[in-house]
Amino acid sequence: MLDIIYKILAFFTSDATADRWFEQIYDNFIKDDRWTWLLNGLWVTLRLTFFAFIFGFLLGLIIAIIRVSHDKRVVMPRQSFLQRLGGIILGILNTICKIYLNIIQGTPTIVQIMIIYFVILASSTNKIGVAILGFTINSSAYVAEIIRGGINGVDQGQMEAGRSLGFGYIPTMIFIIIPQALKSALPALCNELVVLLKETSVASMVALQDLLAAAMLIRGRTANAFLPLIAAAIIYFVIVSILRAVSARLERRLNSGDR
Amino acid sequence: MTDNKTPLIRVENLTKQFSTTTALDNVSNNIYNGEVVVVIGPSGSGKSTFLRCLNLLEVPTDGRIYFEGTDITDPHNNINKHRQKMGMVFQHFNLFPHMTILRILTIGPMKLLKKSREEATKKALELLDRVGLADRAESYPNQLSGGQKQRVAIVRALCMEPDVMLFDEPTSALDPEMVGEVLDVMKMLALPVRSAQESYLWRRAR
């Protein structure tokens, strides 16, 4: 492996330059197995992104359903006690969701992460758990708006058709509305996943050993910023490219049923 | 179940007001088992609103609707149970685009009537065959023509084994050459029960 790197470098440049570059590559990635730091950082980044997206998606879905249910609620002229109570509870939940969305979308991600890490859960030792919670909250706000848009985009007749068969409001949502809403929201959701992956680099600010933090650690040891940061950038870029390719395929697959 | 003396659907003083207009003003009517009732009138006269009130897709402002003896406008009655007995066919079909035809036809019977998959599938295929679409069971709605979609929509309602079928302008969104095939299916449904055919001229309902 080392031989190959050296030969490639030597092929493109003079022997002296090749030596210098080789030395830097050796210092930054190979000495003390520093490349494993990047690998471990990548693993943290991927885990963080994965769990934050899954939880953020579920929380966002719930928020979206509450918001839509409240906005489209039909008030009966005669209501039973339970219906009245349901309306009041839905109203309260909707107000909470609105305030939540406003706060999360109205403050920078890094500030949210720092508040959760240094203020709310300052005593917690589970760094990655705290980071997952922070990014879950952040992501859920954006996912909620994406899914809400998707639900509102589903034709009103779909809900009526489901209800006319005898399905209740929630089963109609689950079997008929949500699948169609998610399909049309898929491109935006994939984009949110990509944004989230990149945004997790903010976690390095709260001493979580993610990919960027690993690169910075190497920089601290070697006093060379160029190679480790470029390496981190390339890794982010490759992962994002893979996600984009997968989402494009998925979209094509789902759309093929339309023709 | 219901004899022919008591009405299947009894409408009492039904009123529906939208923000600016009164669509239905104090409408009362009886619909008996086995009757084929046609509601006709100019557009905007409240035909659709009346029909949609019958299964509470539109919530009446005032009045009562009794279906098989129970007041479905009473908030204590479970409307979902009663809707299972009232099939509805829409102007714009409203099939579920993310499901195959077979799935569309079986999801109601399986989830709501607790039928087994085999039982629901058997019934669905039988009815699909009767409307001449047996070979389209695995298709998606968007692969069908308008007339085919509407025939599937009728079968979807029939699979729930309803006591009454509500058709809301089922042919008005169809190309002229496809109207016939849908009407044929509707005639086939009406034939065994045409004890009394009535038409109500629906003047501006106020």
CSV table of C-alpha atoms in Angstrom, one decimal:
chain,number,residue,atom,x,y,z
A,1,MET,CA,0.0,0.0,0.0
A,2,LEU,CA,2.7,2.5,1.0
A,3,ASP,CA,4.7,1.5,-2.0
A,4,ILE,CA,1.9,2.2,-4.3
A,5,ILE,CA,1.3,5.7,-2.8
A,6,TYR,CA,4.9,6.5,-3.1
A,7,LYS,CA,5.1,5.3,-6.7
A,8,ILE,CA,2.1,7.3,-7.7
A,9,LEU,CA,3.5,10.4,-6.1
A,10,ALA,CA,6.9,9.9,-7.7
A,11,PHE,CA,5.3,9.4,-11.1
A,12,PHE,CA,3.6,12.8,-11.0
A,13,THR,CA,6.3,14.9,-9.3
A,14,SER,CA,10.0,15.0,-8.7
A,15,ASP,CA,11.5,12.6,-6.2
A,16,ALA,CA,12.1,15.4,-3.7
A,17,THR,CA,8.4,16.5,-3.8
A,18,ALA,CA,7.3,13.0,-3.6
A,19,ASP,CA,9.3,12.4,-0.5
A,20,ARG,CA,7.9,15.5,1.2
A,21,TRP,CA,4.3,14.6,0.3
A,22,PHE,CA,4.8,11.0,1.3
A,23,GLU,CA,6.2,12.1,4.6
A,24,GLN,CA,3.1,14.3,5.3
A,25,ILE,CA,0.7,11.5,4.3
A,26,TYR,CA,2.6,9.2,6.5
A,27,ASP,CA,2.5,11.6,9.4
A,28,ASN,CA,-1.2,12.4,9.1
A,29,PHE,CA,-2.7,9.1,8.3
A,30,ILE,CA,-0.4,6.2,8.9
A,31,LYS,CA,1.7,7.0,11.9
A,32,ASP,CA,0.1,5.7,15.1
A,33,ASP,CA,-2.7,4.3,12.8
A,34,ARG,CA,-4.2,7.8,12.6
A,35,TRP,CA,-6.4,6.7,9.8
A,36,THR,CA,-8.4,4.6,12.3
A,37,TRP,CA,-9.2,7.8,14.1
A,38,LEU,CA,-10.9,9.1,11.0
A,39,LEU,CA,-12.6,5.7,10.6
A,40,ASN,CA,-13.9,5.8,14.2
A,41,GLY,CA,-15.0,9.4,13.7
A,42,LEU,CA,-16.9,8.4,10.6
A,43,TRP,CA,-18.6,5.6,12.5
A,44,VAL,CA,-19.7,8.1,15.1
A,45,THR,CA,-21.0,10.5,12.4
A,46,LEU,CA,-22.9,7.7,10.7
A,47,ARG,CA,-24.5,6.4,13.9
A,48,LEU,CA,-25.4,9.9,15.0
A,49,THR,CA,-27.0,10.7,11.6
A,50,PHE,CA,-28.8,7.4,11.4
A,51,PHE,CA,-30.4,7.5,14.8
A,52,ALA,CA,-31.1,11.2,14.7
A,53,PHE,CA,-32.9,10.8,11.4
A,54,ILE,CA,-35.0,7.8,12.4
A,55,PHE,CA,-36.1,9.4,15.7
A,56,GLY,CA,-36.4,12.8,14.1
A,57,PHE,CA,-38.6,11.3,11.3
A,58,LEU,CA,-40.9,9.6,13.8
A,59,LEU,CA,-41.2,12.7,16.0
A,60,GLY,CA,-41.7,14.9,12.8
A,61,LEU,CA,-44.4,12.5,11.6
A,62,ILE,CA,-46.3,12.8,14.8
A,63,ILE,CA,-46.0,16.6,14.8
A,64,ALA,CA,-47.2,16.7,11.2
A,65,ILE,CA,-50.2,14.5,11.9
A,66,ILE,CA,-51.2,16.7,14.9
A,67,ARG,CA,-50.8,19.9,12.8
A,68,VAL,CA,-52.8,18.5,9.9
A,69,SER,CA,-55.5,16.9,12.0
A,70,HIS,CA,-56.0,20.2,13.9
A,71,ASP,CA,-56.2,22.3,10.7
A,72,LYS,CA,-58.6,20.0,8.9
A,73,ARG,CA,-60.8,19.2,11.8
A,74,VAL,CA,-64.5,19.4,11.1
A,75,VAL,CA,-66.5,20.6,14.0
A,76,MET,CA,-69.8,18.9,14.4
A,77,PRO,CA,-72.8,21.0,15.5
A,78,ARG,CA,-73.6,18.4,18.1
A,79,GLN,CA,-70.7,16.9,19.9
A,80,SER,CA,-70.3,14.2,22.5
A,81,PHE,CA,-68.3,14.9,25.6
A,82,LEU,CA,-65.4,12.8,24.2
A,83,GLN,CA,-65.4,14.6,20.9
A,84,ARG,CA,-65.3,17.9,22.7
A,85,LEU,CA,-62.5,16.8,24.9
A,86,GLY,CA,-60.6,15.4,21.9
A,87,GLY,CA,-60.9,18.8,20.2
A,88,ILE,CA,-59.5,20.6,23.2
A,89,ILE,CA,-56.6,18.2,23.6
A,90,LEU,CA,-55.8,18.5,19.9
A,91,GLY,CA,-55.9,22.3,20.2
A,92,ILE,CA,-53.4,22.2,23.0
A,93,LEU,CA,-51.1,19.8,21.3
A,94,ASN,CA,-51.3,21.9,18.1
A,95,THR,CA,-50.3,25.0,20.0
A,96,ILE,CA,-47.4,23.2,21.6
A,97,CYS,CA,-46.2,21.9,18.2
A,98,LYS,CA,-46.4,25.3,16.7
A,99,ILE,CA,-44.3,26.9,19.4
A,100,TYR,CA,-41.8,24.0,19.2
A,101,LEU,CA,-41.5,24.4,15.5
A,102,ASN,CA,-41.0,28.1,15.8
A,103,ILE,CA,-38.3,27.8,18.4
A,104,ILE,CA,-36.4,25.0,16.7
A,105,GLN,CA,-36.5,26.6,13.2
A,106,GLY,CA,-35.8,30.1,14.6
A,107,THR,CA,-32.5,29.2,16.4
A,108,PRO,CA,-29.2,28.0,15.0
A,109,THR,CA,-28.5,24.3,15.2
A,110,ILE,CA,-25.2,24.8,17.0
A,111,VAL,CA,-26.8,26.9,19.7
A,112,GLN,CA,-29.4,24.2,20.3
A,113,ILE,CA,-26.8,21.5,20.5
A,114,MET,CA,-24.7,23.5,23.0
A,115,ILE,CA,-27.8,24.4,25.1
A,116,ILE,CA,-28.7,20.7,25.3
A,117,TYR,CA,-25.1,19.6,26.0
A,118,PHE,CA,-23.9,22.3,28.4
A,119,VAL,CA,-27.2,23.3,30.0
A,120,ILE,CA,-30.1,20.9,29.9
A,121,LEU,CA,-28.1,17.6,30.0
A,122,ALA,CA,-24.8,18.9,31.4
A,123,SER,CA,-24.6,16.1,33.8
A,124,SER,CA,-25.0,13.3,31.2
A,125,THR,CA,-21.9,11.3,30.3
A,126,ASN,CA,-23.4,9.7,27.3
A,127,LYS,CA,-22.1,12.2,24.7
A,128,ILE,CA,-23.4,10.5,21.6
A,129,GLY,CA,-26.8,10.0,23.3
A,130,VAL,CA,-27.0,13.7,24.0
A,131,ALA,CA,-26.0,14.5,20.5
A,132,ILE,CA,-28.6,12.1,19.0
A,133,LEU,CA,-31.2,13.8,21.2
A,134,GLY,CA,-30.1,17.3,20.0
A,135,PHE,CA,-30.1,16.4,16.3
A,136,THR,CA,-33.4,14.5,16.7
A,137,ILE,CA,-35.1,17.6,18.0
A,138,ASN,CA,-33.5,19.8,15.3
A,139,SER,CA,-34.3,17.4,12.5
A,140,SER,CA,-37.9,16.7,13.6
A,141,ALA,CA,-38.9,20.3,13.1
A,142,TYR,CA,-37.8,20.3,9.5
A,143,VAL,CA,-39.2,16.8,8.8
A,144,ALA,CA,-42.5,17.8,10.3
A,145,GLU,CA,-42.9,20.6,7.8
A,146,ILE,CA,-41.9,18.4,4.9
A,147,ILE,CA,-44.4,15.7,5.8
A,148,ARG,CA,-47.1,18.2,6.5
A,149,GLY,CA,-46.6,19.5,3.0
A,150,GLY,CA,-46.8,16.0,1.7
A,151,ILE,CA,-50.1,15.3,3.5
A,152,ASN,CA,-51.7,18.5,2.3
A,153,GLY,CA,-50.7,17.6,-1.2
A,154,VAL,CA,-52.7,14.4,-1.1
A,155,ASP,CA,-56.1,14.8,-2.8
A,156,GLN,CA,-59.0,15.4,-0.4
A,157,GLY,CA,-60.9,12.7,-2.2
A,158,GLN,CA,-58.5,10.1,-0.8
A,159,MET,CA,-59.6,10.8,2.8
A,160,GLU,CA,-63.2,10.8,1.8
A,161,ALA,CA,-62.9,7.5,-0.1
A,162,GLY,CA,-61.2,5.9,3.0
A,163,ARG,CA,-63.8,7.3,5.4
A,164,SER,CA,-66.7,6.2,3.1
A,165,LEU,CA,-65.5,2.6,3.3
A,166,GLY,CA,-65.8,2.8,7.1
A,167,PHE,CA,-62.2,3.4,8.1
A,168,GLY,CA,-61.7,5.8,11.0
A,169,TYR,CA,-59.7,8.9,10.7
A,170,ILE,CA,-56.4,7.4,12.0
A,171,PRO,CA,-56.6,4.1,10.0
A,172,THR,CA,-57.3,6.2,6.8
A,173,MET,CA,-54.2,8.3,7.6
A,174,ILE,CA,-52.1,5.2,8.2
A,175,PHE,CA,-53.2,3.1,5.2
A,176,ILE,CA,-54.1,5.7,2.6
A,177,ILE,CA,-52.9,9.2,3.2
A,178,ILE,CA,-49.4,8.8,4.9
A,179,PRO,CA,-48.0,6.3,2.2
A,180,GLN,CA,-48.9,8.8,-0.5
A,181,ALA,CA,-47.7,11.8,1.4
A,182,LEU,CA,-44.3,10.1,2.1
A,183,LYS,CA,-43.9,9.1,-1.5
A,184,SER,CA,-44.3,12.7,-2.7
A,185,ALA,CA,-42.1,14.0,0.2
A,186,LEU,CA,-39.3,11.5,-0.5
A,187,PRO,CA,-37.0,13.8,-2.4
A,188,ALA,CA,-37.3,16.5,0.3
A,189,LEU,CA,-36.8,13.8,3.1
A,190,CYS,CA,-33.6,12.5,1.4
A,191,ASN,CA,-32.4,16.1,1.1
A,192,GLU,CA,-33.0,16.5,4.8
A,193,LEU,CA,-31.0,13.4,5.5
A,194,VAL,CA,-28.1,14.8,3.5
A,195,VAL,CA,-28.3,18.1,5.4
A,196,LEU,CA,-28.4,16.3,8.7
A,197,LEU,CA,-25.3,14.3,7.8
A,198,LYS,CA,-23.4,17.4,7.1
A,199,GLU,CA,-24.8,19.3,10.1
A,200,THR,CA,-23.7,16.6,12.5
A,201,SER,CA,-20.2,18.0,12.0
A,202,VAL,CA,-21.4,20.6,14.5
A,203,ALA,CA,-21.2,17.9,17.1
A,204,SER,CA,-17.4,18.3,17.1
A,205,MET,CA,-18.0,21.6,18.9
A,206,VAL,CA,-19.3,19.7,22.0
A,207,ALA,CA,-16.3,17.4,22.1
A,208,LEU,CA,-18.0,14.4,20.4
A,209,GLN,CA,-15.4,12.4,18.5
A,210,ASP,CA,-17.1,12.6,15.1
A,211,LEU,CA,-15.4,12.7,11.7
A,212,LEU,CA,-14.6,16.4,11.8
A,213,ALA,CA,-13.3,16.1,15.4
A,214,ALA,CA,-11.0,13.3,14.3
A,215,ALA,CA,-9.6,15.4,11.5
A,216,MET,CA,-9.0,18.3,14.0
A,217,LEU,CA,-7.3,15.9,16.4
A,218,ILE,CA,-4.9,14.8,13.7
A,219,ARG,CA,-4.3,18.5,12.8
A,220,GLY,CA,-3.5,19.1,16.5
A,221,ARG,CA,-0.8,16.3,16.4
A,222,THR,CA,0.8,17.1,13.1
A,223,ALA,CA,0.3,20.9,12.9
A,224,ASN,CA,-0.9,20.2,9.3
A,225,ALA,CA,-4.5,21.3,8.6
A,226,PHE,CA,-4.6,20.6,4.8
A,227,LEU,CA,-4.5,16.8,4.6
A,228,PRO,CA,-6.8,15.8,7.5
A,229,LEU,CA,-9.5,18.4,6.6
A,230,ILE,CA,-9.4,17.5,2.9
A,231,ALA,CA,-9.7,13.9,3.9
A,232,ALA,CA,-12.7,14.6,6.1
A,233,ALA,CA,-14.3,16.7,3.2
A,234,ILE,CA,-13.8,13.9,0.8
A,235,ILE,CA,-15.3,11.3,3.1
A,236,TYR,CA,-18.4,13.5,3.7
A,237,PHE,CA,-18.7,14.1,0.0
A,238,VAL,CA,-18.5,10.4,-0.8
A,239,ILE,CA,-21.2,9.5,1.7
A,240,VAL,CA,-23.4,12.3,0.5
A,241,SER,CA,-23.0,11.1,-3.1
A,242,ILE,CA,-23.9,7.6,-2.2
A,243,LEU,CA,-27.1,8.8,-0.3
A,244,ARG,CA,-28.0,11.0,-3.4
A,245,ALA,CA,-27.6,8.0,-5.7
A,246,VAL,CA,-29.6,5.7,-3.5
A,247,SER,CA,-32.4,8.3,-3.2
A,248,ALA,CA,-32.5,8.9,-6.9
A,249,ARG,CA,-32.9,5.2,-7.5
A,250,LEU,CA,-35.6,4.9,-4.9
A,251,GLU,CA,-37.5,7.8,-6.5
A,252,ARG,CA,-37.3,6.2,-9.9
A,253,ARG,CA,-38.5,2.9,-8.5
A,254,LEU,CA,-41.5,4.4,-6.8
A,255,ASN,CA,-42.4,6.5,-9.8
A,256,SER,CA,-42.4,3.6,-12.1
A,257,GLY,CA,-45.8,2.5,-10.7
A,258,ASP,CA,-47.4,5.8,-12.0
A,259,ARG,CA,-47.1,5.0,-15.7
B,1,MET,CA,-83.0,-7.4,7.6
B,2,THR,CA,-85.1,-4.3,7.1
B,3,ASP,CA,-88.6,-5.0,5.9
B,4,ASN,CA,-89.9,-2.8,3.1
B,5,LYS,CA,-92.3,-0.8,5.4
B,6,THR,CA,-89.7,1.0,7.4
B,7,PRO,CA,-87.4,3.3,5.4
B,8,LEU,CA,-83.8,2.3,5.0
B,9,ILE,CA,-82.8,5.9,5.2
B,10,ARG,CA,-85.0,8.5,6.8
B,11,VAL,CA,-84.0,12.2,6.4
B,12,GLU,CA,-85.7,14.7,8.7
B,13,ASN,CA,-85.4,18.4,8.2
B,14,LEU,CA,-81.9,18.2,6.8
B,15,THR,CA,-80.3,21.6,6.6
B,16,LYS,CA,-76.7,22.4,5.4
B,17,GLN,CA,-75.3,25.8,5.4
B,18,PHE,CA,-72.0,26.8,4.0
B,19,SER,CA,-70.4,30.1,5.0
B,20,THR,CA,-72.3,32.1,2.4
B,21,THR,CA,-75.0,29.8,1.0
B,22,THR,CA,-77.7,27.5,2.2
B,23,ALA,CA,-77.2,24.3,0.1
B,24,LEU,CA,-80.0,22.3,1.8
B,25,ASP,CA,-83.0,23.8,3.5
B,26,ASN,CA,-85.2,21.6,5.6
B,27,VAL,CA,-85.2,18.5,3.3
B,28,SER,CA,-87.1,15.5,4.5
B,29,ASN,CA,-87.2,12.2,2.6
B,30,ASN,CA,-87.6,8.5,3.0
B,31,ILE,CA,-85.7,5.9,1.0
B,32,TYR,CA,-86.9,2.3,1.2
B,33,ASN,CA,-85.0,-1.0,0.9
B,34,GLY,CA,-84.8,-2.0,-2.8
B,35,GLU,CA,-85.6,1.4,-4.2
B,36,VAL,CA,-83.6,3.0,-6.9
B,37,VAL,CA,-83.7,6.8,-6.3
B,38,VAL,CA,-82.3,9.3,-8.8
B,39,VAL,CA,-81.7,12.8,-7.7
B,40,ILE,CA,-81.6,15.3,-10.6
B,41,GLY,CA,-81.4,19.0,-10.8
B,42,PRO,CA,-79.3,21.9,-12.1
B,43,SER,CA,-75.7,22.3,-10.9
B,44,GLY,CA,-75.4,24.0,-7.5
B,45,SER,CA,-78.9,22.8,-6.4
B,46,GLY,CA,-77.4,20.7,-3.6
B,47,LYS,CA,-77.6,17.2,-5.1
B,48,SER,CA,-74.0,16.3,-4.1
B,49,THR,CA,-74.4,17.9,-0.7
B,50,PHE,CA,-77.5,15.9,0.0
B,51,LEU,CA,-75.8,12.6,-1.0
B,52,ARG,CA,-72.7,13.4,1.0
B,53,CYS,CA,-74.7,14.3,4.0
B,54,LEU,CA,-76.2,10.8,3.9
B,55,ASN,CA,-72.9,9.2,5.0
B,56,LEU,CA,-71.8,12.3,6.9
B,57,LEU,CA,-68.9,13.2,4.6
B,58,GLU,CA,-70.6,16.5,4.8
B,59,VAL,CA,-71.7,17.4,8.3
B,60,PRO,CA,-75.3,18.7,8.4
B,61,THR,CA,-75.9,22.0,10.0
B,62,ASP,CA,-79.3,20.7,11.3
B,63,GLY,CA,-81.7,17.8,11.0
B,64,ARG,CA,-81.6,14.1,11.6
B,65,ILE,CA,-80.6,11.2,9.3
B,66,TYR,CA,-81.7,7.7,10.4
B,67,PHE,CA,-80.0,4.8,8.7
B,68,GLU,CA,-81.5,1.4,9.4
B,69,GLY,CA,-83.3,2.9,12.4
B,70,THR,CA,-80.3,4.6,14.1
B,71,ASP,CA,-79.7,8.3,14.1
B,72,ILE,CA,-76.3,8.6,12.5
B,73,THR,CA,-76.2,12.4,13.2
B,74,ASP,CA,-76.1,11.5,16.9
B,75,PRO,CA,-72.5,11.9,18.0
B,76,HIS,CA,-72.7,8.9,20.3
B,77,ASN,CA,-73.2,6.5,17.4
B,78,ASN,CA,-70.1,5.2,15.7
B,79,ILE,CA,-70.4,6.6,12.1
B,80,ASN,CA,-67.6,4.3,10.9
B,81,LYS,CA,-69.8,1.2,11.5
B,82,HIS,CA,-72.6,2.7,9.6
B,83,ARG,CA,-70.4,3.8,6.7
B,84,GLN,CA,-69.4,0.2,6.2
B,85,LYS,CA,-73.0,-0.4,5.2
B,86,MET,CA,-73.2,2.5,2.8
B,87,GLY,CA,-71.1,2.2,-0.3
B,88,MET,CA,-70.1,5.3,-2.1
B,89,VAL,CA,-68.8,6.0,-5.6
B,90,PHE,CA,-67.3,9.3,-6.4
B,91,GLN,CA,-67.2,11.5,-9.4
B,92,HIS,CA,-63.4,11.4,-9.5
B,93,PHE,CA,-63.1,7.7,-8.6
B,94,ASN,CA,-60.7,8.3,-5.7
B,95,LEU,CA,-59.0,5.0,-6.0
B,96,PHE,CA,-55.9,4.6,-3.9
B,97,PRO,CA,-53.0,5.2,-6.4
B,98,HIS,CA,-50.3,3.4,-4.2
B,99,MET,CA,-52.2,0.1,-4.1
B,100,THR,CA,-52.9,-2.6,-6.7
B,101,ILE,CA,-56.5,-3.1,-7.7
B,102,LEU,CA,-56.7,-6.3,-5.6
B,103,ARG,CA,-55.4,-4.5,-2.6
B,104,ILE,CA,-57.8,-1.6,-3.0
B,105,LEU,CA,-60.7,-4.1,-3.1
B,106,THR,CA,-59.6,-6.3,-0.2
B,107,ILE,CA,-58.2,-3.7,2.3
B,108,GLY,CA,-61.7,-2.8,3.6
B,109,PRO,CA,-63.1,-6.3,4.0
B,110,MET,CA,-59.8,-7.5,5.6
B,111,LYS,CA,-59.3,-4.6,8.0
B,112,LEU,CA,-62.9,-3.7,8.8
B,113,LEU,CA,-65.0,-6.9,8.2
B,114,LYS,CA,-62.1,-9.0,9.5
B,115,LYS,CA,-62.3,-11.4,6.5
B,116,SER,CA,-59.4,-13.6,5.8
B,117,ARG,CA,-57.2,-12.7,2.8
B,118,GLU,CA,-58.4,-15.7,0.8
B,119,GLU,CA,-62.0,-14.9,1.5
B,120,ALA,CA,-61.6,-11.2,0.6
B,121,THR,CA,-59.6,-12.0,-2.5
B,122,LYS,CA,-62.1,-14.6,-3.7
B,123,LYS,CA,-65.0,-12.1,-3.4
B,124,ALA,CA,-63.0,-9.3,-5.0
B,125,LEU,CA,-62.0,-11.4,-8.0
B,126,GLU,CA,-65.6,-12.7,-8.4
B,127,LEU,CA,-66.9,-9.1,-8.5
B,128,LEU,CA,-64.1,-7.9,-10.7
B,129,ASP,CA,-65.0,-10.7,-13.2
B,130,ARG,CA,-68.6,-9.5,-13.2
B,131,VAL,CA,-67.6,-6.0,-14.3
B,132,GLY,CA,-65.2,-7.5,-16.9
B,133,LEU,CA,-61.9,-6.6,-15.2
B,134,ALA,CA,-60.7,-9.9,-13.9
B,135,ASP,CA,-57.4,-9.5,-15.7
B,136,ARG,CA,-56.6,-6.2,-14.0
B,137,ALA,CA,-56.3,-7.3,-10.4
B,138,GLU,CA,-52.6,-6.7,-10.3
B,139,SER,CA,-52.6,-3.4,-12.1
B,140,TYR,CA,-52.4,0.0,-10.5
B,141,PRO,CA,-55.2,2.6,-10.8
B,142,ASN,CA,-53.1,4.8,-13.1
B,143,GLN,CA,-52.8,2.0,-15.6
B,144,LEU,CA,-56.6,1.9,-16.1
B,145,SER,CA,-58.9,4.0,-18.3
B,146,GLY,CA,-61.5,6.3,-16.6
B,147,GLY,CA,-64.3,3.8,-17.2
B,148,GLN,CA,-62.3,1.0,-15.8
B,149,LYS,CA,-61.4,3.0,-12.8
B,150,GLN,CA,-65.0,3.8,-12.1
B,151,ARG,CA,-66.0,0.2,-12.4
B,152,VAL,CA,-63.2,-0.7,-9.9
B,153,ALA,CA,-64.5,2.0,-7.6
B,154,ILE,CA,-68.0,0.4,-7.8
B,155,VAL,CA,-66.5,-3.0,-7.0
B,156,ARG,CA,-64.6,-1.5,-4.1
B,157,ALA,CA,-67.8,-0.3,-2.5
B,158,LEU,CA,-69.6,-3.6,-3.3
B,159,CYS,CA,-66.8,-5.6,-1.6
B,160,MET,CA,-68.0,-4.2,1.7
B,161,GLU,CA,-71.4,-5.8,1.1
B,162,PRO,CA,-73.3,-2.5,1.7
B,163,ASP,CA,-77.0,-2.2,2.2
B,164,VAL,CA,-77.1,0.9,0.1
B,165,MET,CA,-75.0,2.4,-2.7
B,166,LEU,CA,-74.5,6.1,-3.1
B,167,PHE,CA,-73.4,7.3,-6.5
B,168,ASP,CA,-72.2,10.9,-6.8
B,169,GLU,CA,-72.3,11.8,-10.5
B,170,PRO,CA,-70.3,8.6,-11.4
B,171,THR,CA,-70.1,9.3,-15.1
B,172,SER,CA,-69.6,13.0,-15.3
B,173,ALA,CA,-65.8,12.8,-15.3
B,174,LEU,CA,-65.8,10.1,-18.0
B,175,ASP,CA,-65.3,10.4,-21.8
B,176,PRO,CA,-68.6,9.8,-23.6
B,177,GLU,CA,-67.6,6.4,-24.9
B,178,MET,CA,-66.8,5.2,-21.4
B,179,VAL,CA,-70.1,6.2,-19.9
B,180,GLY,CA,-71.9,3.2,-21.3
B,181,GLU,CA,-69.7,0.6,-19.5
B,182,VAL,CA,-70.2,2.2,-16.1
B,183,LEU,CA,-74.0,2.6,-16.6
B,184,ASP,CA,-74.2,-1.1,-17.6
B,185,VAL,CA,-72.6,-2.0,-14.3
B,186,MET,CA,-75.0,0.2,-12.4
B,187,LYS,CA,-78.0,-1.3,-14.3
B,188,MET,CA,-76.8,-4.7,-13.4
B,189,LEU,CA,-76.8,-3.7,-9.8
B,190,ALA,CA,-80.2,-2.1,-10.0
B,191,LEU,CA,-81.9,-4.9,-11.9
B,192,PRO,CA,-82.6,-7.4,-9.2
B,193,VAL,CA,-84.1,-4.7,-6.9
B,194,ARG,CA,-86.1,-2.5,-9.2
B,195,SER,CA,-89.2,-2.8,-7.1
B,196,ALA,CA,-89.8,0.9,-7.4
B,197,GLN,CA,-87.9,3.3,-9.5
B,198,GLU,CA,-88.4,6.9,-8.6
B,199,SER,CA,-86.9,10.1,-9.6
B,200,TYR,CA,-86.9,13.2,-7.6
B,201,LEU,CA,-86.7,16.5,-9.4
B,202,TRP,CA,-84.5,18.5,-7.2
B,203,ARG,CA,-85.4,22.1,-7.5
B,204,ARG,CA,-83.3,24.7,-5.8
B,205,ALA,CA,-83.6,23.3,-2.3
B,206,ARG,CA,-84.9,26.1,-0.3
